[in-house]
Short mmCIF file of C-alpha atoms and ligand atoms in Angstrom, two decimals:
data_model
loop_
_atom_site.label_atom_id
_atom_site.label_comp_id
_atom_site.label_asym_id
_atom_site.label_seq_id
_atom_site.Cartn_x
_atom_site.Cartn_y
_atom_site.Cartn_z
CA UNK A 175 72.82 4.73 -98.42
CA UNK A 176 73.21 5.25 -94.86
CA UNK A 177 76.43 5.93 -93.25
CA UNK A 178 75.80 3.09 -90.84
CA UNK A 179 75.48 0.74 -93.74
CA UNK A 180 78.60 -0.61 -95.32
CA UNK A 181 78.81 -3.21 -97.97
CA UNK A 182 81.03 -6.54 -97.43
CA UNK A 183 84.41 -6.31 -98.68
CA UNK A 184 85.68 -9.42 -99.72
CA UNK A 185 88.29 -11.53 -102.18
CA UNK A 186 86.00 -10.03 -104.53
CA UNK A 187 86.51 -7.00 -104.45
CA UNK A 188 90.24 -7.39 -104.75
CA UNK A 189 89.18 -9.57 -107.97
CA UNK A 190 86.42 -7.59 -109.21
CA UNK A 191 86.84 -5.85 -112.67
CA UNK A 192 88.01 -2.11 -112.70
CA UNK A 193 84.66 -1.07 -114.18
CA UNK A 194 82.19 -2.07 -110.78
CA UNK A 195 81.87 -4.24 -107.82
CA UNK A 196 81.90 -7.61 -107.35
CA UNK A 197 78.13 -9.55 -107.14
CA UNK A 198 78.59 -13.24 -106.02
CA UNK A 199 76.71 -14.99 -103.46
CA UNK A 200 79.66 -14.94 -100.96
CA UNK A 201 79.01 -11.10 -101.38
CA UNK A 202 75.68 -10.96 -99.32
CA UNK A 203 76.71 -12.31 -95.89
CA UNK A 204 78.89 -10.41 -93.51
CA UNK A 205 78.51 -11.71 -90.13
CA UNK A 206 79.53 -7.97 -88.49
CA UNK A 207 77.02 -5.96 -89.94
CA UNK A 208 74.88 -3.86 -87.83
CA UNK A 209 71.60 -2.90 -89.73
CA UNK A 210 70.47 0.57 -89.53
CA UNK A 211 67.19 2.12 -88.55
CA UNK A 212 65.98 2.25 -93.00
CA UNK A 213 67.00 -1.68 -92.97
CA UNK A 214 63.88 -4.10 -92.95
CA UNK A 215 65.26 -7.21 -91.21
CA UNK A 216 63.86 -10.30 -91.60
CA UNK A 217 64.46 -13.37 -89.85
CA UNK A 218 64.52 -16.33 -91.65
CA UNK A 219 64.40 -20.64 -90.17
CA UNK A 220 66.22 -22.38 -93.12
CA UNK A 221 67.59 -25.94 -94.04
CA UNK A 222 70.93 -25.53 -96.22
CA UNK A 223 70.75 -27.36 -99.20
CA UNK A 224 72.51 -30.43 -99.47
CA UNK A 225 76.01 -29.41 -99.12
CA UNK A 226 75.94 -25.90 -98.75
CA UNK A 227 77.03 -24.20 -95.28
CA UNK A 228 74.73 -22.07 -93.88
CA UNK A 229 76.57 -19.16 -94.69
CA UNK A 230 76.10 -20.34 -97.94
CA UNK A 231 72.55 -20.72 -97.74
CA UNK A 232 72.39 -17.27 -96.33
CA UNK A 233 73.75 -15.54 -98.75
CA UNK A 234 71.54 -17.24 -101.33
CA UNK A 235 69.05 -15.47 -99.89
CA UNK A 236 69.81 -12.38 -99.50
CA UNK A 237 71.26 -12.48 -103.23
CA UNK A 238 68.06 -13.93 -104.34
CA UNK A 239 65.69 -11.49 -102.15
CA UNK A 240 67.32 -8.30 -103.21
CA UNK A 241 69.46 -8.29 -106.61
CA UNK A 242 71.84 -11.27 -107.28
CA UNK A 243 71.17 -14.15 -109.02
CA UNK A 244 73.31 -17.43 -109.26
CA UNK A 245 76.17 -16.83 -111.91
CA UNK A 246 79.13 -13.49 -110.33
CA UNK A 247 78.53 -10.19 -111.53
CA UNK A 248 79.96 -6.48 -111.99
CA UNK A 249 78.03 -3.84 -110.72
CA UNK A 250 78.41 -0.45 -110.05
CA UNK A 251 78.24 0.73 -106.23
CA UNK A 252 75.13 2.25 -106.45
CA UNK A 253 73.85 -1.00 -108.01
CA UNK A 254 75.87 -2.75 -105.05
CA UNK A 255 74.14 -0.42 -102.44
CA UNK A 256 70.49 -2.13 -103.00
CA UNK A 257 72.22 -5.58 -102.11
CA UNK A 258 70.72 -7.49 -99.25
CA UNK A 259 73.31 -8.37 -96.40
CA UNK A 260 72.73 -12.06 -94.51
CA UNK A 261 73.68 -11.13 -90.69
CA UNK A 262 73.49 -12.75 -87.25
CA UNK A 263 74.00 -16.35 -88.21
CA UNK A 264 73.06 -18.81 -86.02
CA UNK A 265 73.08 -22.54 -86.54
CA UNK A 266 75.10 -24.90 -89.15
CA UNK A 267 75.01 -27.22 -91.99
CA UNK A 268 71.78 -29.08 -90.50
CA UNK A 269 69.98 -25.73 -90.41
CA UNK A 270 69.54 -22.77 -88.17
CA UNK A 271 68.45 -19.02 -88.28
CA UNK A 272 69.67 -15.78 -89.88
CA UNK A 273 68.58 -12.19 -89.92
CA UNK A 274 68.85 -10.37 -93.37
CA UNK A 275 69.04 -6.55 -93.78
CA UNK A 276 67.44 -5.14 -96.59
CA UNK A 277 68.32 -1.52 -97.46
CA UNK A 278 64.89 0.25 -97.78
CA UNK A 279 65.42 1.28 -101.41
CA UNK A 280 65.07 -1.79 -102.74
CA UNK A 281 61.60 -1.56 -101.93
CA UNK A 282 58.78 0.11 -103.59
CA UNK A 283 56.85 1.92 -100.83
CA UNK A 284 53.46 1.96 -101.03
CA UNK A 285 53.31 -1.58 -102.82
CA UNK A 286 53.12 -4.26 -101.00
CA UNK A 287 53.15 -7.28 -103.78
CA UNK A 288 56.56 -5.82 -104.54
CA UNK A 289 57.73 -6.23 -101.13
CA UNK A 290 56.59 -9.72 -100.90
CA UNK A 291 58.14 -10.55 -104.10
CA UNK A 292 61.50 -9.34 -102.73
CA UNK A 293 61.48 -11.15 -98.75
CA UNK A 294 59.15 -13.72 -99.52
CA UNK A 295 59.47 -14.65 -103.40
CA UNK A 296 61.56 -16.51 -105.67
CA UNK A 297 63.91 -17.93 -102.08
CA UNK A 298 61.06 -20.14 -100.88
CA UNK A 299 61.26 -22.28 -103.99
CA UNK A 300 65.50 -22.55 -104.65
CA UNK A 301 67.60 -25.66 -104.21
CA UNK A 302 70.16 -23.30 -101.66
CA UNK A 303 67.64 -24.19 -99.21
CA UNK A 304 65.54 -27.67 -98.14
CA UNK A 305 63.63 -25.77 -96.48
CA UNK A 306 63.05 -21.91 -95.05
CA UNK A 307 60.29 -19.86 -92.96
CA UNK A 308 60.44 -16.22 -92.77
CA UNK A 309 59.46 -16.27 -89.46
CA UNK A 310 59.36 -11.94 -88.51
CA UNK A 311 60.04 -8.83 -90.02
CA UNK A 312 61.64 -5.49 -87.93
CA UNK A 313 59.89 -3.01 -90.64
CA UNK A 314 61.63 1.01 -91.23
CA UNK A 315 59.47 3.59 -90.38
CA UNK A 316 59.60 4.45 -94.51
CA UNK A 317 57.64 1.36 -95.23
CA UNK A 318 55.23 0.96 -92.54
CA UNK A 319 53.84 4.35 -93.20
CA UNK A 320 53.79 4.66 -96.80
CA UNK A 321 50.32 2.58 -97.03
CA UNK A 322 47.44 3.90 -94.91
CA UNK A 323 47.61 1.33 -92.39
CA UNK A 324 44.32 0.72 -89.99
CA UNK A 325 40.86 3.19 -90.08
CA UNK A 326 39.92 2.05 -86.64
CA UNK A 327 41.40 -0.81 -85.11
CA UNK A 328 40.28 -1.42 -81.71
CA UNK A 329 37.77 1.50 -81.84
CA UNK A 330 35.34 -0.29 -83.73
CA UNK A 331 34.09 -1.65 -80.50
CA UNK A 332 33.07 2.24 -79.68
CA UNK A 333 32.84 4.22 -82.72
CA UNK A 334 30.79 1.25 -84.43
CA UNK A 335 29.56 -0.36 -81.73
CA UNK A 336 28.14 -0.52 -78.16
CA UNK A 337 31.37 -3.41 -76.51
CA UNK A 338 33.41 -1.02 -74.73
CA UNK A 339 34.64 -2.75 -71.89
CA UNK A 340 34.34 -6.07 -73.33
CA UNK A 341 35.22 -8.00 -76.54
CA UNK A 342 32.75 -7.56 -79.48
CA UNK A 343 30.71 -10.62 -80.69
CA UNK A 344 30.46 -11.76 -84.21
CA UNK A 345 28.62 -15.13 -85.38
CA UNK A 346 28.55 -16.97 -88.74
CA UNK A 347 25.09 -18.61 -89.65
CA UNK A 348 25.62 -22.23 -90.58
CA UNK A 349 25.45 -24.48 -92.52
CA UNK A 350 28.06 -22.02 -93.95
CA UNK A 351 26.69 -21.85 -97.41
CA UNK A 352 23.28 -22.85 -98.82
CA UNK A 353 20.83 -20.87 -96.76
CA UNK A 354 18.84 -18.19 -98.81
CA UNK A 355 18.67 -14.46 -98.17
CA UNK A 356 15.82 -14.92 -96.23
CA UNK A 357 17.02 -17.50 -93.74
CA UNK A 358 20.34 -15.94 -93.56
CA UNK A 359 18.67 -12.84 -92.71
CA UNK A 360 16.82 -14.32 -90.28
CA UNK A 361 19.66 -16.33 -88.47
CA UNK A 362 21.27 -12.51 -88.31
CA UNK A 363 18.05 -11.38 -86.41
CA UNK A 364 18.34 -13.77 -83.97
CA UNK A 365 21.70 -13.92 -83.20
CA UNK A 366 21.61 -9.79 -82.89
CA UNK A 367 18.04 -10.47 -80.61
CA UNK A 368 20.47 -12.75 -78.47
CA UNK A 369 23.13 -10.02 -77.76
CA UNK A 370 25.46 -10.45 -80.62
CA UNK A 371 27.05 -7.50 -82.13
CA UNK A 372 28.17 -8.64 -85.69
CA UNK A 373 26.52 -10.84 -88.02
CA UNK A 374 29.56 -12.45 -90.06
CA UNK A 375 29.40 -14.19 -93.87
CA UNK A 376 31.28 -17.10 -93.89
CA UNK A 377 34.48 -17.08 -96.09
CA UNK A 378 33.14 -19.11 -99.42
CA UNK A 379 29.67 -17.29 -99.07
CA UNK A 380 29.73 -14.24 -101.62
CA UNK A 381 27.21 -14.01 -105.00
CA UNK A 382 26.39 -17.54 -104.92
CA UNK A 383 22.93 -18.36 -107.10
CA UNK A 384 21.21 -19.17 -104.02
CA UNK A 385 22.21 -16.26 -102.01
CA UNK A 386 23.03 -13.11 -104.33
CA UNK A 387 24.87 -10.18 -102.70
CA UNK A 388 22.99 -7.41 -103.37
CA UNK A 389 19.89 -8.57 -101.71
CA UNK A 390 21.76 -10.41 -98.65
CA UNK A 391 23.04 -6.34 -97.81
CA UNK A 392 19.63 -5.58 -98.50
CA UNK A 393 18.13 -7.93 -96.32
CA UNK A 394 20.41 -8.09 -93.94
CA UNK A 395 20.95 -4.26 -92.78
CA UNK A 396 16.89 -4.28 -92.62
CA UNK A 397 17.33 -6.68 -90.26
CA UNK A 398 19.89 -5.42 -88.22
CA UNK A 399 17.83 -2.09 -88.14
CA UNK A 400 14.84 -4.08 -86.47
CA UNK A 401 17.36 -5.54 -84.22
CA UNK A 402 18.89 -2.18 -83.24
CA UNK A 403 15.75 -1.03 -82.65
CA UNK A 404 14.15 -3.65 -80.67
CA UNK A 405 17.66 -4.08 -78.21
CA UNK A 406 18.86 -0.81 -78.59
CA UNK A 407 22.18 -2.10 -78.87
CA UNK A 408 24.69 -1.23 -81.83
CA UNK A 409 24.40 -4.28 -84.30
CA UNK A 410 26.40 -4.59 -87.68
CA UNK A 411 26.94 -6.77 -90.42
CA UNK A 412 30.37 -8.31 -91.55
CA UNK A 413 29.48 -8.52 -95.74
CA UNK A 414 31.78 -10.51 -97.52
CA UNK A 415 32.63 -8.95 -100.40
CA UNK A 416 35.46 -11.16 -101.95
CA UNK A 417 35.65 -11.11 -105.20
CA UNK A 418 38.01 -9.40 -108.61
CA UNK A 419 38.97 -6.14 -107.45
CA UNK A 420 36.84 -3.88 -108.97
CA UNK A 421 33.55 -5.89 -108.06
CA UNK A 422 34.72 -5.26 -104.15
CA UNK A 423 35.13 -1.80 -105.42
CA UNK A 424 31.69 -1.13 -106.12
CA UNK A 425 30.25 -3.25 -103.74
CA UNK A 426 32.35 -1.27 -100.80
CA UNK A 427 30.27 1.87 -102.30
CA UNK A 428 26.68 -0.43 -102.08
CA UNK A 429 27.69 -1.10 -98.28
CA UNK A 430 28.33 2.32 -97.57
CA UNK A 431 25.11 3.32 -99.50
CA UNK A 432 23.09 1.18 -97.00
CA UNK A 433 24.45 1.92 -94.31
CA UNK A 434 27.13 -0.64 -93.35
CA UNK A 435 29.93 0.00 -91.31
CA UNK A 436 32.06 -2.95 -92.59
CA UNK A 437 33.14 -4.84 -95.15
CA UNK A 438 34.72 -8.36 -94.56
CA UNK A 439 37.63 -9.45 -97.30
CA UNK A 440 39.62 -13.03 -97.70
CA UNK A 441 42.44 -10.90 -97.82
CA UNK A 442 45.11 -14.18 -98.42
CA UNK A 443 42.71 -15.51 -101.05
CA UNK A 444 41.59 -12.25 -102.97
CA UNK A 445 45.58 -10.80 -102.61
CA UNK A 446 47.18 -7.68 -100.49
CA UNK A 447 47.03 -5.53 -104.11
CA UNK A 448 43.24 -6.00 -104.20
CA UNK A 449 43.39 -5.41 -100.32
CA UNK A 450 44.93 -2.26 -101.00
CA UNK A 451 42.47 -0.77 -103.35
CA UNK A 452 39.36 -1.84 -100.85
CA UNK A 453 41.49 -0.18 -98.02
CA UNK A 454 41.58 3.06 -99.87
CA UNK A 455 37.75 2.68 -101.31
CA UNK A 456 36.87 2.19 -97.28
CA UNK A 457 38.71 5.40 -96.58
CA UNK A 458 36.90 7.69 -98.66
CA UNK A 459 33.89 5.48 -97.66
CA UNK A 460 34.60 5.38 -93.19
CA UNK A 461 34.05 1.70 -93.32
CA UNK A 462 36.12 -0.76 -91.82
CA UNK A 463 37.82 -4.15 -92.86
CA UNK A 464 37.17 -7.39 -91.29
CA UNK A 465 39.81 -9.62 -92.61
CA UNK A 466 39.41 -13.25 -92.92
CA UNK A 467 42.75 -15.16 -93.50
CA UNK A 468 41.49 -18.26 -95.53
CA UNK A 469 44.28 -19.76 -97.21
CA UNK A 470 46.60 -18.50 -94.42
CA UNK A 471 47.73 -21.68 -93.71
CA UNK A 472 49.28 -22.71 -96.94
CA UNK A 473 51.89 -20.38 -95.96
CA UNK A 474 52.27 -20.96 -92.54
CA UNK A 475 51.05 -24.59 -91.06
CA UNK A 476 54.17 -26.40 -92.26
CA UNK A 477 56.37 -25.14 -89.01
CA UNK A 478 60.02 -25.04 -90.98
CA UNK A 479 59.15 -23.24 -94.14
CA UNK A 480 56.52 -20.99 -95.80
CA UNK A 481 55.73 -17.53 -94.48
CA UNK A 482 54.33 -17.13 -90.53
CA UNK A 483 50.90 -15.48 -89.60
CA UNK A 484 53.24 -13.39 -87.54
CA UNK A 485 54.17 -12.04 -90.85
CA UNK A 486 50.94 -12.19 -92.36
CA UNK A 487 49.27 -10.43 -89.70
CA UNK A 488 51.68 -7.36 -90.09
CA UNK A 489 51.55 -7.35 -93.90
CA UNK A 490 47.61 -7.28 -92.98
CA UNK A 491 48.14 -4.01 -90.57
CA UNK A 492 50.26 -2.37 -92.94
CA UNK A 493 47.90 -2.68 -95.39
CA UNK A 494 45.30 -1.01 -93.24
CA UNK A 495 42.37 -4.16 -92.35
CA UNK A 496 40.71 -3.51 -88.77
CA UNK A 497 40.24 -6.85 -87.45
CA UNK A 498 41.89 -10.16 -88.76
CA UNK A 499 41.81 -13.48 -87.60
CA UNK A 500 44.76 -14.79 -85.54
CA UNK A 501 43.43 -18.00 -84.38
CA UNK A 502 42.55 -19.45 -81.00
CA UNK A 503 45.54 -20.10 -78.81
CA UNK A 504 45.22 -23.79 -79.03
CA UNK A 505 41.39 -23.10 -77.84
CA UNK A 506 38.71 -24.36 -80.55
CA UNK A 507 38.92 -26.06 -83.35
CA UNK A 508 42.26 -25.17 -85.14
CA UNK A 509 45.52 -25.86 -84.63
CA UNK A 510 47.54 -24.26 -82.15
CA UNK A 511 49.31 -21.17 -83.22
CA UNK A 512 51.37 -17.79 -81.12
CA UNK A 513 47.75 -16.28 -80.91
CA UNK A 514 49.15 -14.23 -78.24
CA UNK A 515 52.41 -13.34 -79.54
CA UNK A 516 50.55 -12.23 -82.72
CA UNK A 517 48.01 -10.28 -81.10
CA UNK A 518 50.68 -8.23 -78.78
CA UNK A 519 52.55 -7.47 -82.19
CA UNK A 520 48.92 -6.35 -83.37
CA UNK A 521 48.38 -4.05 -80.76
CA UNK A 522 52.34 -2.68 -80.09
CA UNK A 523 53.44 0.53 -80.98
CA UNK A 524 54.84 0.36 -84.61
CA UNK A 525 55.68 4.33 -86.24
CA UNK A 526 52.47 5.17 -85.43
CA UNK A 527 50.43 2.86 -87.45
CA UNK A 528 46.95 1.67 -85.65
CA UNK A 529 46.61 -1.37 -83.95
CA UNK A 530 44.51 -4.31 -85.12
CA UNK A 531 41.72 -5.85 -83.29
CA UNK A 532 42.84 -9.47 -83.48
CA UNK A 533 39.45 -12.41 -84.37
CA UNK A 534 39.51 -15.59 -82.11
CA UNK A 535 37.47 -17.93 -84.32
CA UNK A 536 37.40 -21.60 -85.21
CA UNK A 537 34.79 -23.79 -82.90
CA UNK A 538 34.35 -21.69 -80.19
CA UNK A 539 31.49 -22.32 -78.04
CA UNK A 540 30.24 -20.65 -74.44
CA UNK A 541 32.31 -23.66 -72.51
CA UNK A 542 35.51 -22.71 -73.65
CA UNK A 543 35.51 -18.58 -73.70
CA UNK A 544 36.96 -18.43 -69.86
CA UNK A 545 40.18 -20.02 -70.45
CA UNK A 546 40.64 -18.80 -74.38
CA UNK A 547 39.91 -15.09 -72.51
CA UNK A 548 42.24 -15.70 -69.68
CA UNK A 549 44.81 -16.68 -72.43
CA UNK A 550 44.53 -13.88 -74.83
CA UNK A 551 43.03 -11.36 -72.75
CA UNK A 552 40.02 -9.10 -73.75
CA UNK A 553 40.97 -7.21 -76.37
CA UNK A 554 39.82 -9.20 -79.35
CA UNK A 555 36.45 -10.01 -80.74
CA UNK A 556 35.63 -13.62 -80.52
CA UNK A 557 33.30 -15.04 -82.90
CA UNK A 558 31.20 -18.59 -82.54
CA UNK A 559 29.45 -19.92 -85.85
CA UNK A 560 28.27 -23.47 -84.12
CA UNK A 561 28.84 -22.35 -80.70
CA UNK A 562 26.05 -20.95 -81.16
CA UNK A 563 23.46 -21.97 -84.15
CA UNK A 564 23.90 -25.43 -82.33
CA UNK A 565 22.79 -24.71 -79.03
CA UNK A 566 20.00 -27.31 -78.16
CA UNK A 567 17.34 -24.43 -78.34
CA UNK A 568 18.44 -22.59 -81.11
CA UNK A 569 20.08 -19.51 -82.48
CA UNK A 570 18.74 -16.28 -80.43
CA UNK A 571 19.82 -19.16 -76.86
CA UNK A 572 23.11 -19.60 -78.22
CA UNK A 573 23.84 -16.41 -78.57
CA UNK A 574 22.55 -15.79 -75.31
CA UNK A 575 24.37 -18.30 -74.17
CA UNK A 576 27.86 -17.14 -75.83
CA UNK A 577 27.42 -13.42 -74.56
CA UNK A 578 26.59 -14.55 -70.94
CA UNK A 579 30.00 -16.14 -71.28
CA UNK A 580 31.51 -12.85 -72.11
CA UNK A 581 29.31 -11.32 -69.72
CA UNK A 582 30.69 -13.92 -67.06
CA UNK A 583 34.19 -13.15 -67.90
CA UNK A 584 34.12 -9.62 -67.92
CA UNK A 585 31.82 -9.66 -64.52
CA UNK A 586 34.80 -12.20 -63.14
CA UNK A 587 32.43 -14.92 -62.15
CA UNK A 588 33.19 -17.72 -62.89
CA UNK A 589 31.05 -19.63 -66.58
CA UNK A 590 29.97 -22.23 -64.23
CA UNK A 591 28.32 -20.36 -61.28
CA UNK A 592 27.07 -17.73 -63.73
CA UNK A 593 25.16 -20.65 -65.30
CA UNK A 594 23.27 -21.17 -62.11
CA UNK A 595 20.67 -18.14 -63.09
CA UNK A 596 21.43 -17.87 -66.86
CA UNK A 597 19.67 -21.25 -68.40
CA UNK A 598 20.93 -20.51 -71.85
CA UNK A 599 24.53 -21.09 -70.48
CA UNK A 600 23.53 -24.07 -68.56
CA UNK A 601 22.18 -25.50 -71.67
CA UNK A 602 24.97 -24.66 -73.80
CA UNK A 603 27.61 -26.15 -70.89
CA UNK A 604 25.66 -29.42 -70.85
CA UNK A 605 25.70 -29.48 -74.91
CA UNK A 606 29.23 -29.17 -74.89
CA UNK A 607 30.96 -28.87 -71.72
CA UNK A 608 34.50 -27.08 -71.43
CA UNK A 609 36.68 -28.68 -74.08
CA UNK A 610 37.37 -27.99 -77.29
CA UNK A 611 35.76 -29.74 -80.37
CA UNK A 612 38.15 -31.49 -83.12
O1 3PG B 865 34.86 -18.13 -90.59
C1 3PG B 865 35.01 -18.56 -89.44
O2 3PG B 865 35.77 -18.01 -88.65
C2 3PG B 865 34.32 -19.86 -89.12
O3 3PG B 865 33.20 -19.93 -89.90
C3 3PG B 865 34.12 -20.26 -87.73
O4 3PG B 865 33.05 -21.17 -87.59
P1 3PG B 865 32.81 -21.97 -86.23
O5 3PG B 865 32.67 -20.99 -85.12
O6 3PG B 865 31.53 -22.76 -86.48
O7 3PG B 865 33.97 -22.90 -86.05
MG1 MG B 866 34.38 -19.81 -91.71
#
């Protein structure tokens, strides 16, 4: 235990029996505690219960999260020591925030289900609270390093690819699912002919009858070969590989074997353990991780409780996944969301851990890249799926048409004048104009 970090002495202290210290939920909130540099803080939204202060509410939580439970117990001070302490209290009855400092022993470095069972477990679900977000975590130093955080981050758009200067392309062939290996393959080969870098799978396309795996990474990286070849442009190929742990296992090693240089992984669906394991498989294998967050939004649509992608997104860097999806800053077709918040967390300093290359996805199209770009700035990938496959003339003109919108951006001219002498982007503007799709 730090120095820094003193318990709360209370009435129950006074009362507690000779043999240990007090545990009661009263225990776990002192409003004058300064965490220390080994705390992880977490910020919490939460609705009291009916009839419970927040102060009440608070220290709930932070009995809950770290080692209470609901009936007062003894324990000795070492026991004591692992307690979480509810802090910074701001609100009342009706609801409000509150930071909670959790001493980094509690935690089990290295595993990150362990930590999510502890800020982000059993609390979401109790009668203390109506309702409660964890809304940001301040992470120690001991914790963000212990996993191997991010291969390459950013530098996928030069180690892997040819985009430096701009942000990388990706596109998903659609319909999403129920194209073979053949026309998948061949949707790939146009897209890459038309000046995208990354061919994506979609997140529910993995072994499917009708599409296996192994011969879509066949297929596909023979294709993107051709395409190299004929544009002389980088190209690569975002495989999903979702599935039980050791499946992605082997299939990380097939990638590598064919000369992939990513792997893409549902990382909310398939979980952060499984995540783990295909982040250390990619190390000894130099690939990187494209994550997709399906399922993301179970946790963090409803706006006053559940877990936030601001959260999710630095469990995901932790973990170590190059590139994840942090939505379209109310560009597209999702809801809006702190893209941009998100991404600057992505790309801060944090104990030396990479950055992530944040993924604006989610009906995209060439019409609406200026303003998303002027709103998030360059440095993510952007990725169109029908922004491109249903461009009046096809797949190889959309994706003309979506990397002349880069290519606008980046040139600073604006997507309408640069569509005077590129007729793929006039097409695509007169498809679908400048707003976004619902
Ligand atoms: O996985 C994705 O991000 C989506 O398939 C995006 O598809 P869209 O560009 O057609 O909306
Ligand atoms: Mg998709």
């Amino acid at each position: 235990m730090s120095p820094g970090r003193s318990r709360p002495v209370g009435s129950s202290v006074a009362a507690s029996k000779s043999h240990g210290m007090s545990i009661k939920y009263a225990d776990f909130v002192d409003e004058s505690y300064e965490p220390t540099a080994e705390d992880l803080v977490c910020t919490f939204r939460l609705v009291p219960g009916e009839g419970l202060t927040l102060a009440e509410a608070a220290g709930r939580v932070a009995s809950e999260s770290s080692n209470g439970t609901w009936a007062a117990l003894d324990a000795p001070e070492r026991v004591r020591e692992l307690s979480a302490i509810a802090f910074d209290l701001a609100g009342d009855a009706d609801g409000g925030e509150v930071q909670v400092a959790y001493p980094d022993a509690l935690f089990d470095p290295g595993n990150m289900p362990q930590i999510l069972s502890c800020i982000a477990g059993n609390i979401l679900g109790m009668k203390a609270v109506d309702t409660i977000r964890l809304l940001d975590c301040e992470w120690p130093a001991s914790l963000a390093t212990s996993f191997l955080g991010p291969q390459y981050g950013p530098d996928v758009k030069t180690e892997i690819l040819d985009a430096e200067g701009r942000p990388p392309t990706a596109t998903v062939p659609k319909p999403k699912v129920g194209l073979n290996t053949e026309e998948h393959a061949d949707v790939g080969y146009e897209a890459w002919m038309g000046g995208v870098d990354l061919l994506k799978d979609d997140e529910n396309l993995t072994d499917q009858s009708f599409n296996r795996f192994d011969a879509r990474l066949k297929r596909s990286l023979e294709r993107r070969d051709e395409a190299q070849e004929a544009t002389g442009e980088a190209k690569d190929y975002l495989v999903n590989i979702t599935d039980e742990t050791n499946v992605m296992l082997e299939r990380v090693d097939e990638v590598a074997a064919q000369g992939g240089g990513f792997v893409m992984v549902d990382v909310v669906t398939a979980g952060w353990s499984a995540v783990q394991s295909v982040r250390e498989r990619c190390e000894e294998q130099g690939l990187a991780i494209h994550a997709h967050r399906a399922m993301h939004a179970a946790f963090d649509r409803l706006p006053e409780h559940g877990v936030s992608m601001r959260v999710l997104a630095q469990v995901a860097r932790i973990v170590g996944v190059d590139h994840i999806h942090t939505g379209t800053a109310g560009f597209g077709k999702l809801e809006n969301e702190d893209t941009v918040g998100i991404n600057a967390w992505l790309a801060s300093d944090f104990h030396g851990v990479s950055p992530v290359l944040p993924v604006a996805s989610g009906g995209l199209h060439p019409g609406i890249v200026e303003p998303l770009l002027d709103t998030t700035g360059t440095d993510v990938m952007v990725q169109a799926g029908g922004g491109i496959h249903g461009h009046p003339d096809g797949t190889r003109a959309g994706a003309k048409a979506f990397r002349q919108s880069i290519d606008a951006y980046v040139a600073g001219v604006p997507v309408g004048e640069y569509a005077d002498d590129h007729p793929e982007l006039a097409a695509a503007l007169a498809e679908w104009g400048t707003e976004s799709p619902r």
